mmCIF file of C-alpha atoms in Angstrom:
data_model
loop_
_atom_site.group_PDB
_atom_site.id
_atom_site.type_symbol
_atom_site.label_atom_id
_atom_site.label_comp_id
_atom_site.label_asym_id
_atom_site.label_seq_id
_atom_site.Cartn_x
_atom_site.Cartn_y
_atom_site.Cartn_z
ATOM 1 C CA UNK R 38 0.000 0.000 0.000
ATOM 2 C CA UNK R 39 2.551 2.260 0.345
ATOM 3 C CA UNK R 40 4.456 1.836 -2.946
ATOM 4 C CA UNK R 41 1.458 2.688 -4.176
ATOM 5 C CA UNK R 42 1.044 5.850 -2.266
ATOM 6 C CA UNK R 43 5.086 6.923 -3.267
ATOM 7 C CA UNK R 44 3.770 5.833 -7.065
ATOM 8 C CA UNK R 45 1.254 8.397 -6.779
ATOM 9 C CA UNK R 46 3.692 11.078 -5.867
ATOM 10 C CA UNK R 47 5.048 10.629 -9.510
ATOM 11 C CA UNK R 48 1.224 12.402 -10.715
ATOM 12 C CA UNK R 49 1.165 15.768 -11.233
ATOM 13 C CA UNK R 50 -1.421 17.613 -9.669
ATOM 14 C CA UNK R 51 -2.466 18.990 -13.045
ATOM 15 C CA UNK R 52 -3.708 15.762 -14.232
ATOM 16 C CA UNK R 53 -5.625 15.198 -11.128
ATOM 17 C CA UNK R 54 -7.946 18.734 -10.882
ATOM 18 C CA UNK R 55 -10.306 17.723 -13.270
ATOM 19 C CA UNK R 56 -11.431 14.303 -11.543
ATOM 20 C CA UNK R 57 -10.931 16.331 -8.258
ATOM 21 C CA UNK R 58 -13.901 18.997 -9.472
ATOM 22 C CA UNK R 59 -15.871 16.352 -10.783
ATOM 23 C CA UNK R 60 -15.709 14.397 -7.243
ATOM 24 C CA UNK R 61 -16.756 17.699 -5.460
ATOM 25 C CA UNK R 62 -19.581 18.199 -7.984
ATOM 26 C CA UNK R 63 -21.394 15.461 -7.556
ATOM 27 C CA UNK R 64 -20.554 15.270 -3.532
ATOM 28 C CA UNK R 65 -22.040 18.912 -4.088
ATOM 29 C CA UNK R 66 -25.511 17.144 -4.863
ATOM 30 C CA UNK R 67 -25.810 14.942 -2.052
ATOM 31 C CA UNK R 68 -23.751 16.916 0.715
ATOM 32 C CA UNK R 69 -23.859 20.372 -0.322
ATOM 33 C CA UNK R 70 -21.867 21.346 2.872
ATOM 34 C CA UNK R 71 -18.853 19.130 1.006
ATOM 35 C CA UNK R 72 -19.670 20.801 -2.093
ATOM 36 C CA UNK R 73 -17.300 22.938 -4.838
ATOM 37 C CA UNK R 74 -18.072 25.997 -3.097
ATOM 38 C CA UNK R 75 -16.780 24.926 0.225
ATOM 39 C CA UNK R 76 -13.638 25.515 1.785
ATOM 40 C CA UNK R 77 -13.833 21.752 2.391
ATOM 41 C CA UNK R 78 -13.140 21.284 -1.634
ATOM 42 C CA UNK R 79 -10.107 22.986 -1.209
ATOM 43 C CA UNK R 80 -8.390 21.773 1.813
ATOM 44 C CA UNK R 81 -9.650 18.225 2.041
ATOM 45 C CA UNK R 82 -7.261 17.409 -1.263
ATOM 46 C CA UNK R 83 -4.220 20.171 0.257
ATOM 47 C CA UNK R 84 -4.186 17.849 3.469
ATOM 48 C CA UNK R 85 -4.317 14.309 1.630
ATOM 49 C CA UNK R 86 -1.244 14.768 -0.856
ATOM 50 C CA UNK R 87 0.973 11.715 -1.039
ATOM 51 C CA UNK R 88 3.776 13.932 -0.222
ATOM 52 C CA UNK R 89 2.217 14.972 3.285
ATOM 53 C CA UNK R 90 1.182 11.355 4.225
ATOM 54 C CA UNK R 91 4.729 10.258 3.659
ATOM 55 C CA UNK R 92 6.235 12.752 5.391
ATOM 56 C CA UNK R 93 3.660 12.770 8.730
ATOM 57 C CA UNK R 94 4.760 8.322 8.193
ATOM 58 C CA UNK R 95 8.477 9.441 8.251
ATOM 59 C CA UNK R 96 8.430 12.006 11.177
ATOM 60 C CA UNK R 97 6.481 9.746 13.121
ATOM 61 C CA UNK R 98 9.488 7.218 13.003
ATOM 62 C CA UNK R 99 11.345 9.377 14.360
ATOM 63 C CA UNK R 100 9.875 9.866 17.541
ATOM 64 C CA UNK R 101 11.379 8.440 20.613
ATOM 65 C CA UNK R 102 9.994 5.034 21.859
ATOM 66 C CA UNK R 103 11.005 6.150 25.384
ATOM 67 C CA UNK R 104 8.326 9.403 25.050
ATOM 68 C CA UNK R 105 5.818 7.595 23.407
ATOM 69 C CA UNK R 106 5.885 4.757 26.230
ATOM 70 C CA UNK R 107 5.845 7.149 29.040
ATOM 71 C CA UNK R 108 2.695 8.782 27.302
ATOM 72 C CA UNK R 109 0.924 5.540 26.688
ATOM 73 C CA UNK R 110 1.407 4.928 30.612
ATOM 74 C CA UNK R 111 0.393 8.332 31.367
ATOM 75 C CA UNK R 112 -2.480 6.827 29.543
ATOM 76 C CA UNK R 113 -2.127 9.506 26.114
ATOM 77 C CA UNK R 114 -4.418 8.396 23.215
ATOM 78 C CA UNK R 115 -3.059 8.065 19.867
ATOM 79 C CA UNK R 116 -3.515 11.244 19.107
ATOM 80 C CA UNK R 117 -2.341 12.910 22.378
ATOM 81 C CA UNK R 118 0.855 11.045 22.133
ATOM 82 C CA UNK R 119 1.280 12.679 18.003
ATOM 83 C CA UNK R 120 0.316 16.166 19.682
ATOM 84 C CA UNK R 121 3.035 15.075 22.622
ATOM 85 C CA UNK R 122 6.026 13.932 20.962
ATOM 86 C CA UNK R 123 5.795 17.127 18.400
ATOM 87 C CA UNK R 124 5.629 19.716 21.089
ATOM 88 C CA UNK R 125 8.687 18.568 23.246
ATOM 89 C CA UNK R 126 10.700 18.677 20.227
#
């Protein structure tokens, strides 16, 4: 899955903004608050770009396993130990 996701990096976002407005056009239809005129339609694909998926996957990596046990005993959710580890840095 992700060799597929660092193949996808390789398409420029060019070829992908057509299919992207036709997505949010119909979603437009059913959901209007998802719609093209939404600020949704233009953050929702900003925010799920190959390139910031790998590099949230890489940072996370990084993170020390001593913090990130210390949080889970301090009983930290998933996402209280991501929110954690990046502000002690």
């Amino acid at each position: 899955m992700f060799n597929i996701l660092l193949l996808s990096m390789m398409i420029p976002f060019a070829a992908m903004m057509v299919p992207l407005y036709q997505m949010f056009s119909k979603l437009s239809r059913t959901a209007p608050a998802l719609g093209v005129n939404t600020i949704v339609a233009v953050v929702l694909p900003t925010f799920t770009t190959a390139f910031l998926i790998f590099f949230f996957r890489q940072s996370t990596k990084m993170f020390p396993k001593e913090l990130l046990e210390a949080g889970r005993m301090d009983g930290l959710t998933e996402l209280g130990l991501f929110s954690a580890s990046t502000c002690r840095r």
